[in-house]
Amino acid sequence: MAARTHGIIDALATLKTWRLLRKLCCSTTRITHLVQAVLTLHLEPA
């Protein structure tokens, strides 16, 4: 579980560096789905 938590923290840090969430002008539901998709791709083993 600790490894997964670390992966999530890394994925959120990636999103913050993209500054993606600051400029989105859509519903919070769409933003949630976008973040979930990015987290899924980021946490998937290579």
Coordinates of C-alpha atoms in Angstrom, one line a residue, residues 3 5 11-14 17 19 22-25 27-28 38-41 43-44:
A3 CA 4.2 1.9 -2.8
T5 CA 0.5 5.9 -2.1
A11 CA 1.3 11.3 -10.2
L12 CA -0.3 14.3 -8.5
A13 CA 3.1 16.1 -8.5
T14 CA 3.2 15.4 -12.3
T17 CA 4.0 20.6 -12.9
R19 CA -0.3 23.3 -14.3
R22 CA -5.4 25.8 -13.1
K23 CA -6.6 26.4 -16.7
L24 CA -9.5 23.9 -17.0
C25 CA -12.8 25.5 -17.7
S27 CA -17.3 20.8 -14.9
T28 CA -15.8 19.3 -11.8
V38 CA -4.0 10.4 -15.8
L39 CA -3.5 8.7 -12.4
T40 CA -4.4 5.3 -14.0
L41 CA -1.9 5.8 -16.8
L43 CA 0.4 4.2 -12.0
E44 CA 0.2 1.4 -14.7

